[in-house]
């Protein structure tokens, strides 16, 4: 036996929507299903769709369209470590007066090298990179 559902007058429909939709901000179909199982009024589906699309919280937090970049191929290089990416981590808590850690990562091999350093001037980073 189906449970009786109360009829909601037009003046109270937005309050019912806000009370049930505000619990977890589901989509328009889920909100309409949630309201339809408990209440009844004319055009409940279209009202829920309109109000859910106008919900500011839903618009800010839910992403409906995802842009994806086309896949690209890298041409293989015959020389390993021809292209490297360099980054500097720090300042860190000092360990024997070393506070910085420059890292170098090979683009294709993803091999990572890191060196402890006392300062991060350009000359010091170049010397550490070419010293090994």
PDB file of N, CA and C in Angstrom, residues 7-103:
ATOM      1  N   UNK A   7      -0.143  17.230  -0.104  1.00  0.00           N
ATOM      2  CA  UNK A   7      -0.096  18.213  -1.182  1.00  0.00           C
ATOM      3  C   UNK A   7       0.564  19.477  -0.636  1.00  0.00           C
ATOM      4  N   UNK A   8       1.510  20.026  -1.390  1.00  0.00           N
ATOM      5  CA  UNK A   8       2.234  21.225  -0.957  1.00  0.00           C
ATOM      6  C   UNK A   8       1.715  22.410  -1.763  1.00  0.00           C
ATOM      7  N   UNK A   9       1.223  23.459  -1.099  1.00  0.00           N
ATOM      8  CA  UNK A   9       0.760  24.635  -1.836  1.00  0.00           C
ATOM      9  C   UNK A   9       1.949  25.371  -2.453  1.00  0.00           C
ATOM     10  N   UNK A  10       1.679  26.207  -3.432  1.00  0.00           N
ATOM     11  CA  UNK A  10       2.728  26.910  -4.165  1.00  0.00           C
ATOM     12  C   UNK A  10       3.580  27.793  -3.262  1.00  0.00           C
ATOM     13  N   UNK A  11       3.004  28.321  -2.211  1.00  0.00           N
ATOM     14  CA  UNK A  11       3.757  29.209  -1.322  1.00  0.00           C
ATOM     15  C   UNK A  11       4.807  28.456  -0.493  1.00  0.00           C
ATOM     16  N   UNK A  12       4.651  27.157  -0.354  1.00  0.00           N
ATOM     17  CA  UNK A  12       5.565  26.355   0.468  1.00  0.00           C
ATOM     18  C   UNK A  12       6.482  25.450  -0.348  1.00  0.00           C
ATOM     19  N   UNK A  13       6.343  25.418  -1.654  1.00  0.00           N
ATOM     20  CA  UNK A  13       7.114  24.477  -2.467  1.00  0.00           C
ATOM     21  C   UNK A  13       8.616  24.752  -2.418  1.00  0.00           C
ATOM     22  N   UNK A  14       9.004  26.020  -2.439  1.00  0.00           N
ATOM     23  CA  UNK A  14      10.436  26.320  -2.400  1.00  0.00           C
ATOM     24  C   UNK A  14      11.050  25.969  -1.051  1.00  0.00           C
ATOM     25  N   UNK A  15      10.278  26.083   0.027  1.00  0.00           N
ATOM     26  CA  UNK A  15      10.787  25.675   1.348  1.00  0.00           C
ATOM     27  C   UNK A  15      11.019  24.182   1.403  1.00  0.00           C
ATOM     28  N   UNK A  16      10.101  23.400   0.841  1.00  0.00           N
ATOM     29  CA  UNK A  16      10.273  21.941   0.803  1.00  0.00           C
ATOM     30  C   UNK A  16      11.495  21.585  -0.031  1.00  0.00           C
ATOM     31  N   UNK A  17      11.634  22.244  -1.190  1.00  0.00           N
ATOM     32  CA  UNK A  17      12.790  21.986  -2.041  1.00  0.00           C
ATOM     33  C   UNK A  17      14.086  22.308  -1.309  1.00  0.00           C
ATOM     34  N   UNK A  18      14.175  23.484  -0.692  1.00  0.00           N
ATOM     35  CA  UNK A  18      15.396  23.887  -0.003  1.00  0.00           C
ATOM     36  C   UNK A  18      15.721  22.965   1.170  1.00  0.00           C
ATOM     37  N   UNK A  19      14.704  22.489   1.858  1.00  0.00           N
ATOM     38  CA  UNK A  19      14.940  21.603   3.000  1.00  0.00           C
ATOM     39  C   UNK A  19      15.509  20.261   2.541  1.00  0.00           C
ATOM     40  N   UNK A  20      14.970  19.694   1.477  1.00  0.00           N
ATOM     41  CA  UNK A  20      15.442  18.375   1.038  1.00  0.00           C
ATOM     42  C   UNK A  20      16.668  18.466   0.133  1.00  0.00           C
ATOM     43  N   UNK A  21      16.723  19.458  -0.719  1.00  0.00           N
ATOM     44  CA  UNK A  21      17.875  19.606  -1.603  1.00  0.00           C
ATOM     45  C   UNK A  21      19.102  20.068  -0.825  1.00  0.00           C
ATOM     46  N   UNK A  22      18.906  20.845   0.218  1.00  0.00           N
ATOM     47  CA  UNK A  22      20.012  21.368   1.008  1.00  0.00           C
ATOM     48  C   UNK A  22      20.712  20.331   1.859  1.00  0.00           C
ATOM     49  N   UNK A  23      20.169  19.127   1.972  1.00  0.00           N
ATOM     50  CA  UNK A  23      20.825  18.094   2.778  1.00  0.00           C
ATOM     51  C   UNK A  23      22.156  17.670   2.169  1.00  0.00           C
ATOM     52  N   UNK A  24      22.151  17.375   0.872  1.00  0.00           N
ATOM     53  CA  UNK A  24      23.394  16.914   0.234  1.00  0.00           C
ATOM     54  C   UNK A  24      23.577  17.458  -1.171  1.00  0.00           C
ATOM     55  N   UNK A  25      22.697  18.318  -1.611  1.00  0.00           N
ATOM     56  CA  UNK A  25      22.742  18.921  -2.945  1.00  0.00           C
ATOM     57  C   UNK A  25      22.865  17.868  -4.047  1.00  0.00           C
ATOM     58  N   UNK A  26      21.911  16.924  -4.109  1.00  0.00           N
ATOM     59  CA  UNK A  26      21.955  15.971  -5.216  1.00  0.00           C
ATOM     60  C   UNK A  26      21.532  16.651  -6.521  1.00  0.00           C
ATOM     61  N   UNK A  27      21.603  15.948  -7.604  1.00  0.00           N
ATOM     62  CA  UNK A  27      21.212  16.505  -8.896  1.00  0.00           C
ATOM     63  C   UNK A  27      19.719  16.734  -8.984  1.00  0.00           C
ATOM     64  N   UNK A  28      19.287  17.238 -10.120  1.00  0.00           N
ATOM     65  CA  UNK A  28      17.872  17.590 -10.264  1.00  0.00           C
ATOM     66  C   UNK A  28      16.981  16.350 -10.255  1.00  0.00           C
ATOM     67  N   UNK A  29      17.422  15.270 -10.916  1.00  0.00           N
ATOM     68  CA  UNK A  29      16.600  14.048 -10.932  1.00  0.00           C
ATOM     69  C   UNK A  29      16.500  13.413  -9.557  1.00  0.00           C
ATOM     70  N   UNK A  30      17.622  13.358  -8.846  1.00  0.00           N
ATOM     71  CA  UNK A  30      17.605  12.761  -7.504  1.00  0.00           C
ATOM     72  C   UNK A  30      16.774  13.597  -6.544  1.00  0.00           C
ATOM     73  N   UNK A  31      16.846  14.911  -6.678  1.00  0.00           N
ATOM     74  CA  UNK A  31      16.033  15.780  -5.823  1.00  0.00           C
ATOM     75  C   UNK A  31      14.552  15.597  -6.135  1.00  0.00           C
ATOM     76  N   UNK A  32      14.210  15.530  -7.417  1.00  0.00           N
ATOM     77  CA  UNK A  32      12.802  15.327  -7.792  1.00  0.00           C
ATOM     78  C   UNK A  32      12.296  13.979  -7.285  1.00  0.00           C
ATOM     79  N   UNK A  33      13.115  12.959  -7.366  1.00  0.00           N
ATOM     80  CA  UNK A  33      12.724  11.637  -6.858  1.00  0.00           C
ATOM     81  C   UNK A  33      12.548  11.682  -5.347  1.00  0.00           C
ATOM     82  N   UNK A  34      13.450  12.365  -4.650  1.00  0.00           N
ATOM     83  CA  UNK A  34      13.381  12.485  -3.198  1.00  0.00           C
ATOM     84  C   UNK A  34      12.112  13.215  -2.767  1.00  0.00           C
ATOM     85  N   UNK A  35      11.778  14.285  -3.466  1.00  0.00           N
ATOM     86  CA  UNK A  35      10.582  15.055  -3.117  1.00  0.00           C
ATOM     87  C   UNK A  35       9.315  14.308  -3.521  1.00  0.00           C
ATOM     88  N   UNK A  36       9.336  13.646  -4.678  1.00  0.00           N
ATOM     89  CA  UNK A  36       8.136  12.944  -5.168  1.00  0.00           C
ATOM     90  C   UNK A  36       7.740  11.778  -4.279  1.00  0.00           C
ATOM     91  N   UNK A  37       8.683  11.180  -3.580  1.00  0.00           N
ATOM     92  CA  UNK A  37       8.324  10.076  -2.682  1.00  0.00           C
ATOM     93  C   UNK A  37       7.678  10.567  -1.400  1.00  0.00           C
ATOM     94  N   UNK A  38       7.836  11.853  -1.090  1.00  0.00           N
ATOM     95  CA  UNK A  38       7.309  12.379   0.166  1.00  0.00           C
ATOM     96  C   UNK A  38       6.174  13.381  -0.001  1.00  0.00           C
ATOM     97  N   UNK A  39       6.180  14.135  -1.108  1.00  0.00           N
ATOM     98  CA  UNK A  39       5.190  15.200  -1.311  1.00  0.00           C
ATOM     99  C   UNK A  39       4.665  15.148  -2.734  1.00  0.00           C
ATOM    100  N   UNK A  40       3.626  15.933  -2.980  1.00  0.00           N
ATOM    101  CA  UNK A  40       3.058  16.018  -4.320  1.00  0.00           C
ATOM    102  C   UNK A  40       2.621  17.462  -4.578  1.00  0.00           C
ATOM    103  N   UNK A  41       2.910  17.916  -5.798  1.00  0.00           N
ATOM    104  CA  UNK A  41       2.382  19.175  -6.318  1.00  0.00           C
ATOM    105  C   UNK A  41       2.510  19.139  -7.826  1.00  0.00           C
ATOM    106  N   UNK A  42       1.765  19.959  -8.544  1.00  0.00           N
ATOM    107  CA  UNK A  42       1.854  19.954 -10.006  1.00  0.00           C
ATOM    108  C   UNK A  42       3.237  20.421 -10.471  1.00  0.00           C
ATOM    109  N   UNK A  43       3.757  19.777 -11.502  1.00  0.00           N
ATOM    110  CA  UNK A  43       5.046  20.106 -12.121  1.00  0.00           C
ATOM    111  C   UNK A  43       6.216  19.995 -11.141  1.00  0.00           C
ATOM    112  N   UNK A  44       6.201  18.999 -10.280  1.00  0.00           N
ATOM    113  CA  UNK A  44       7.286  18.839  -9.313  1.00  0.00           C
ATOM    114  C   UNK A  44       8.614  18.551 -10.019  1.00  0.00           C
ATOM    115  N   UNK A  45       8.573  17.771 -11.115  1.00  0.00           N
ATOM    116  CA  UNK A  45       9.803  17.441 -11.844  1.00  0.00           C
ATOM    117  C   UNK A  45      10.442  18.695 -12.453  1.00  0.00           C
ATOM    118  N   UNK A  46       9.659  19.486 -13.141  1.00  0.00           N
ATOM    119  CA  UNK A  46      10.217  20.676 -13.796  1.00  0.00           C
ATOM    120  C   UNK A  46      10.644  21.724 -12.770  1.00  0.00           C
ATOM    121  N   UNK A  47       9.901  21.850 -11.658  1.00  0.00           N
ATOM    122  CA  UNK A  47      10.304  22.797 -10.618  1.00  0.00           C
ATOM    123  C   UNK A  47      11.643  22.392 -10.007  1.00  0.00           C
ATOM    124  N   UNK A  48      11.796  21.118  -9.734  1.00  0.00           N
ATOM    125  CA  UNK A  48      13.056  20.645  -9.151  1.00  0.00           C
ATOM    126  C   UNK A  48      14.219  20.836 -10.122  1.00  0.00           C
ATOM    127  N   UNK A  49      13.987  20.590 -11.398  1.00  0.00           N
ATOM    128  CA  UNK A  49      15.041  20.783 -12.397  1.00  0.00           C
ATOM    129  C   UNK A  49      15.448  22.258 -12.460  1.00  0.00           C
ATOM    130  N   UNK A  50      14.476  23.160 -12.465  1.00  0.00           N
ATOM    131  CA  UNK A  50      14.759  24.596 -12.536  1.00  0.00           C
ATOM    132  C   UNK A  50      15.495  25.079 -11.292  1.00  0.00           C
ATOM    133  N   UNK A  51      15.027  24.671 -10.115  1.00  0.00           N
ATOM    134  CA  UNK A  51      15.643  25.137  -8.879  1.00  0.00           C
ATOM    135  C   UNK A  51      17.022  24.522  -8.668  1.00  0.00           C
ATOM    136  N   UNK A  52      17.218  23.277  -9.059  1.00  0.00           N
ATOM    137  CA  UNK A  52      18.542  22.650  -8.905  1.00  0.00           C
ATOM    138  C   UNK A  52      19.558  23.304  -9.837  1.00  0.00           C
ATOM    139  N   UNK A  53      19.135  23.685 -11.030  1.00  0.00           N
ATOM    140  CA  UNK A  53      20.048  24.380 -11.945  1.00  0.00           C
ATOM    141  C   UNK A  53      20.380  25.781 -11.460  1.00  0.00           C
ATOM    142  N   UNK A  54      19.492  26.379 -10.654  1.00  0.00           N
ATOM    143  CA  UNK A  54      19.722  27.721 -10.127  1.00  0.00           C
ATOM    144  C   UNK A  54      20.418  27.711  -8.771  1.00  0.00           C
ATOM    145  N   UNK A  55      20.672  26.542  -8.205  1.00  0.00           N
ATOM    146  CA  UNK A  55      21.304  26.433  -6.886  1.00  0.00           C
ATOM    147  C   UNK A  55      22.766  26.867  -6.988  1.00  0.00           C
ATOM    148  N   UNK A  56      23.131  27.902  -6.274  1.00  0.00           N
ATOM    149  CA  UNK A  56      24.476  28.454  -6.345  1.00  0.00           C
ATOM    150  C   UNK A  56      25.515  27.466  -5.824  1.00  0.00           C
ATOM    151  N   UNK A  57      25.207  26.772  -4.743  1.00  0.00           N
ATOM    152  CA  UNK A  57      26.147  25.793  -4.189  1.00  0.00           C
ATOM    153  C   UNK A  57      26.425  24.675  -5.183  1.00  0.00           C
ATOM    154  N   UNK A  58      25.405  24.197  -5.866  1.00  0.00           N
ATOM    155  CA  UNK A  58      25.588  23.145  -6.871  1.00  0.00           C
ATOM    156  C   UNK A  58      26.426  23.654  -8.038  1.00  0.00           C
ATOM    157  N   UNK A  59      26.181  24.888  -8.461  1.00  0.00           N
ATOM    158  CA  UNK A  59      26.924  25.441  -9.591  1.00  0.00           C
ATOM    159  C   UNK A  59      28.401  25.608  -9.253  1.00  0.00           C
ATOM    160  N   UNK A  60      28.708  25.934  -8.013  1.00  0.00           N
ATOM    161  CA  UNK A  60      30.111  26.145  -7.625  1.00  0.00           C
ATOM    162  C   UNK A  60      30.859  24.843  -7.418  1.00  0.00           C
ATOM    163  N   UNK A  61      30.188  23.804  -6.950  1.00  0.00           N
ATOM    164  CA  UNK A  61      30.932  22.610  -6.539  1.00  0.00           C
ATOM    165  C   UNK A  61      30.828  21.434  -7.494  1.00  0.00           C
ATOM    166  N   UNK A  62      29.822  21.369  -8.319  1.00  0.00           N
ATOM    167  CA  UNK A  62      29.673  20.204  -9.189  1.00  0.00           C
ATOM    168  C   UNK A  62      30.101  20.540 -10.603  1.00  0.00           C
ATOM    169  N   UNK A  63      30.916  19.673 -11.155  1.00  0.00           N
ATOM    170  CA  UNK A  63      31.407  19.857 -12.516  1.00  0.00           C
ATOM    171  C   UNK A  63      30.672  18.860 -13.401  1.00  0.00           C
ATOM    172  N   UNK A  64      29.979  19.351 -14.396  1.00  0.00           N
ATOM    173  CA  UNK A  64      29.235  18.447 -15.261  1.00  0.00           C
ATOM    174  C   UNK A  64      29.955  18.202 -16.573  1.00  0.00           C
ATOM    175  N   UNK A  65      30.815  19.140 -16.983  1.00  0.00           N
ATOM    176  CA  UNK A  65      31.537  18.971 -18.233  1.00  0.00           C
ATOM    177  C   UNK A  65      33.019  18.993 -17.937  1.00  0.00           C
ATOM    178  N   UNK A  66      33.721  17.967 -18.381  1.00  0.00           N
ATOM    179  CA  UNK A  66      35.154  17.878 -18.156  1.00  0.00           C
ATOM    180  C   UNK A  66      35.870  18.065 -19.484  1.00  0.00           C
ATOM    181  N   UNK A  67      36.750  19.018 -19.536  1.00  0.00           N
ATOM    182  CA  UNK A  67      37.543  19.238 -20.732  1.00  0.00           C
ATOM    183  C   UNK A  67      38.770  18.348 -20.667  1.00  0.00           C
ATOM    184  N   UNK A  68      39.031  17.637 -21.729  1.00  0.00           N
ATOM    185  CA  UNK A  68      40.222  16.793 -21.761  1.00  0.00           C
ATOM    186  C   UNK A  68      41.076  17.191 -22.949  1.00  0.00           C
ATOM    187  N   UNK A  69      42.367  17.231 -22.719  1.00  0.00           N
ATOM    188  CA  UNK A  69      43.301  17.595 -23.767  1.00  0.00           C
ATOM    189  C   UNK A  69      43.567  16.387 -24.642  1.00  0.00           C
ATOM    190  N   UNK A  70      43.836  16.606 -25.921  1.00  0.00           N
ATOM    191  CA  UNK A  70      44.158  15.468 -26.783  1.00  0.00           C
ATOM    192  C   UNK A  70      45.517  14.882 -26.389  1.00  0.00           C
ATOM    193  N   UNK A  71      45.641  13.579 -26.521  1.00  0.00           N
ATOM    194  CA  UNK A  71      46.901  12.925 -26.197  1.00  0.00           C
ATOM    195  C   UNK A  71      47.955  13.310 -27.209  1.00  0.00           C
ATOM    196  N   UNK A  72      49.153  13.511 -26.715  1.00  0.00           N
ATOM    197  CA  UNK A  72      50.258  13.857 -27.578  1.00  0.00           C
ATOM    198  C   UNK A  72      51.362  12.830 -27.396  1.00  0.00           C
ATOM    199  N   UNK A  73      52.170  12.681 -28.422  1.00  0.00           N
ATOM    200  CA  UNK A  73      53.285  11.750 -28.325  1.00  0.00           C
ATOM    201  C   UNK A  73      54.583  12.541 -28.301  1.00  0.00           C
ATOM    202  N   UNK A  74      55.523  12.061 -27.535  1.00  0.00           N
ATOM    203  CA  UNK A  74      56.853  12.638 -27.499  1.00  0.00           C
ATOM    204  C   UNK A  74      57.751  11.793 -28.382  1.00  0.00           C
ATOM    205  N   UNK A  75      58.544  12.458 -29.165  1.00  0.00           N
ATOM    206  CA  UNK A  75      59.501  11.698 -29.965  1.00  0.00           C
ATOM    207  C   UNK A  75      60.622  11.237 -29.055  1.00  0.00           C
ATOM    208  N   UNK A  76      60.985   9.984 -29.194  1.00  0.00           N
ATOM    209  CA  UNK A  76      62.033   9.418 -28.348  1.00  0.00           C
ATOM    210  C   UNK A  76      63.375  10.022 -28.727  1.00  0.00           C
ATOM    211  N   UNK A  77      64.129  10.372 -27.728  1.00  0.00           N
ATOM    212  CA  UNK A  77      65.449  10.946 -27.971  1.00  0.00           C
ATOM    213  C   UNK A  77      66.508   9.866 -27.761  1.00  0.00           C
ATOM    214  N   UNK A  78      67.558   9.865 -28.563  1.00  0.00           N
ATOM    215  CA  UNK A  78      68.591   8.838 -28.387  1.00  0.00           C
ATOM    216  C   UNK A  78      69.456   9.094 -27.158  1.00  0.00           C
ATOM    217  N   UNK A  79      69.432  10.296 -26.625  1.00  0.00           N
ATOM    218  CA  UNK A  79      70.261  10.625 -25.477  1.00  0.00           C
ATOM    219  C   UNK A  79      69.416  10.685 -24.208  1.00  0.00           C
ATOM    220  N   UNK A  80      69.773   9.849 -23.240  1.00  0.00           N
ATOM    221  CA  UNK A  80      69.060   9.914 -21.969  1.00  0.00           C
ATOM    222  C   UNK A  80      69.449  11.193 -21.255  1.00  0.00           C
ATOM    223  N   UNK A  81      68.537  11.722 -20.497  1.00  0.00           N
ATOM    224  CA  UNK A  81      68.720  12.931 -19.696  1.00  0.00           C
ATOM    225  C   UNK A  81      69.069  14.153 -20.549  1.00  0.00           C
ATOM    226  N   UNK A  82      68.645  14.143 -21.783  1.00  0.00           N
ATOM    227  CA  UNK A  82      68.838  15.333 -22.611  1.00  0.00           C
ATOM    228  C   UNK A  82      67.921  16.454 -22.118  1.00  0.00           C
ATOM    229  N   UNK A  83      66.718  16.076 -21.706  1.00  0.00           N
ATOM    230  CA  UNK A  83      65.773  17.038 -21.152  1.00  0.00           C
ATOM    231  C   UNK A  83      65.562  16.701 -19.690  1.00  0.00           C
ATOM    232  N   UNK A  84      65.786  17.682 -18.813  1.00  0.00           N
ATOM    233  CA  UNK A  84      65.553  17.476 -17.381  1.00  0.00           C
ATOM    234  C   UNK A  84      64.716  18.626 -16.854  1.00  0.00           C
ATOM    235  N   UNK A  85      64.004  18.357 -15.792  1.00  0.00           N
ATOM    236  CA  UNK A  85      63.198  19.358 -15.105  1.00  0.00           C
ATOM    237  C   UNK A  85      63.827  19.581 -13.735  1.00  0.00           C
ATOM    238  N   UNK A  86      64.067  20.835 -13.396  1.00  0.00           N
ATOM    239  CA  UNK A  86      64.747  21.167 -12.149  1.00  0.00           C
ATOM    240  C   UNK A  86      63.793  21.937 -11.251  1.00  0.00           C
ATOM    241  N   UNK A  87      63.808  21.578  -9.968  1.00  0.00           N
ATOM    242  CA  UNK A  87      62.994  22.262  -8.971  1.00  0.00           C
ATOM    243  C   UNK A  87      63.818  22.367  -7.699  1.00  0.00           C
ATOM    244  N   UNK A  88      63.482  23.310  -6.834  1.00  0.00           N
ATOM    245  CA  UNK A  88      64.186  23.492  -5.573  1.00  0.00           C
ATOM    246  C   UNK A  88      63.178  23.367  -4.445  1.00  0.00           C
ATOM    247  N   UNK A  89      63.482  22.512  -3.487  1.00  0.00           N
ATOM    248  CA  UNK A  89      62.623  22.298  -2.327  1.00  0.00           C
ATOM    249  C   UNK A  89      63.250  23.026  -1.146  1.00  0.00           C
ATOM    250  N   UNK A  90      62.467  23.762  -0.417  1.00  0.00           N
ATOM    251  CA  UNK A  90      63.003  24.407   0.762  1.00  0.00           C
ATOM    252  C   UNK A  90      62.392  25.767   0.974  1.00  0.00           C
ATOM    253  N   UNK A  91      62.734  26.425   2.031  1.00  0.00           N
ATOM    254  CA  UNK A  91      63.705  26.037   3.046  1.00  0.00           C
ATOM    255  C   UNK A  91      63.138  24.959   3.972  1.00  0.00           C
ATOM    256  N   UNK A  92      63.984  24.021   4.290  1.00  0.00           N
ATOM    257  CA  UNK A  92      63.634  22.923   5.186  1.00  0.00           C
ATOM    258  C   UNK A  92      64.263  23.171   6.550  1.00  0.00           C
ATOM    259  N   UNK A  93      63.899  22.360   7.540  1.00  0.00           N
ATOM    260  CA  UNK A  93      64.566  22.490   8.833  1.00  0.00           C
ATOM    261  C   UNK A  93      66.029  22.080   8.644  1.00  0.00           C
ATOM    262  N   UNK A  94      66.958  22.821   9.244  1.00  0.00           N
ATOM    263  CA  UNK A  94      68.376  22.579   8.952  1.00  0.00           C
ATOM    264  C   UNK A  94      68.858  21.220   9.456  1.00  0.00           C
ATOM    265  N   UNK A  95      69.645  20.577   8.613  1.00  0.00           N
ATOM    266  CA  UNK A  95      70.322  19.330   8.967  1.00  0.00           C
ATOM    267  C   UNK A  95      71.782  19.527   8.567  1.00  0.00           C
ATOM    268  N   UNK A  96      72.650  19.752   9.566  1.00  0.00           N
ATOM    269  CA  UNK A  96      74.065  20.063   9.317  1.00  0.00           C
ATOM    270  C   UNK A  96      74.194  21.293   8.420  1.00  0.00           C
ATOM    271  N   UNK A  97      73.389  22.284   8.664  1.00  0.00           N
ATOM    272  CA  UNK A  97      73.323  23.568   7.952  1.00  0.00           C
ATOM    273  C   UNK A  97      72.834  23.455   6.510  1.00  0.00           C
ATOM    274  N   UNK A  98      72.350  22.312   6.100  1.00  0.00           N
ATOM    275  CA  UNK A  98      71.733  22.171   4.769  1.00  0.00           C
ATOM    276  C   UNK A  98      70.248  22.484   4.908  1.00  0.00           C
ATOM    277  N   UNK A  99      69.750  23.446   4.099  1.00  0.00           N
ATOM    278  CA  UNK A  99      68.354  23.865   4.206  1.00  0.00           C
ATOM    279  C   UNK A  99      67.567  23.692   2.915  1.00  0.00           C
ATOM    280  N   UNK A 100      68.241  23.449   1.806  1.00  0.00           N
ATOM    281  CA  UNK A 100      67.572  23.381   0.509  1.00  0.00           C
ATOM    282  C   UNK A 100      67.905  22.060  -0.173  1.00  0.00           C
ATOM    283  N   UNK A 101      67.062  21.703  -1.118  1.00  0.00           N
ATOM    284  CA  UNK A 101      67.253  20.440  -1.832  1.00  0.00           C
ATOM    285  C   UNK A 101      66.822  20.622  -3.289  1.00  0.00           C
ATOM    286  N   UNK A 102      67.774  20.923  -4.187  1.00  0.00           N
ATOM    287  CA  UNK A 102      67.392  20.980  -5.602  1.00  0.00           C
ATOM    288  C   UNK A 102      67.216  19.563  -6.156  1.00  0.00           C
ATOM    289  N   UNK A 103      66.209  19.399  -7.004  1.00  0.00           N
ATOM    290  CA  UNK A 103      65.938  18.091  -7.609  1.00  0.00           C
ATOM    291  C   UNK A 103      65.960  18.226  -9.123  1.00  0.00           C
TER     292      UNK A 103
END
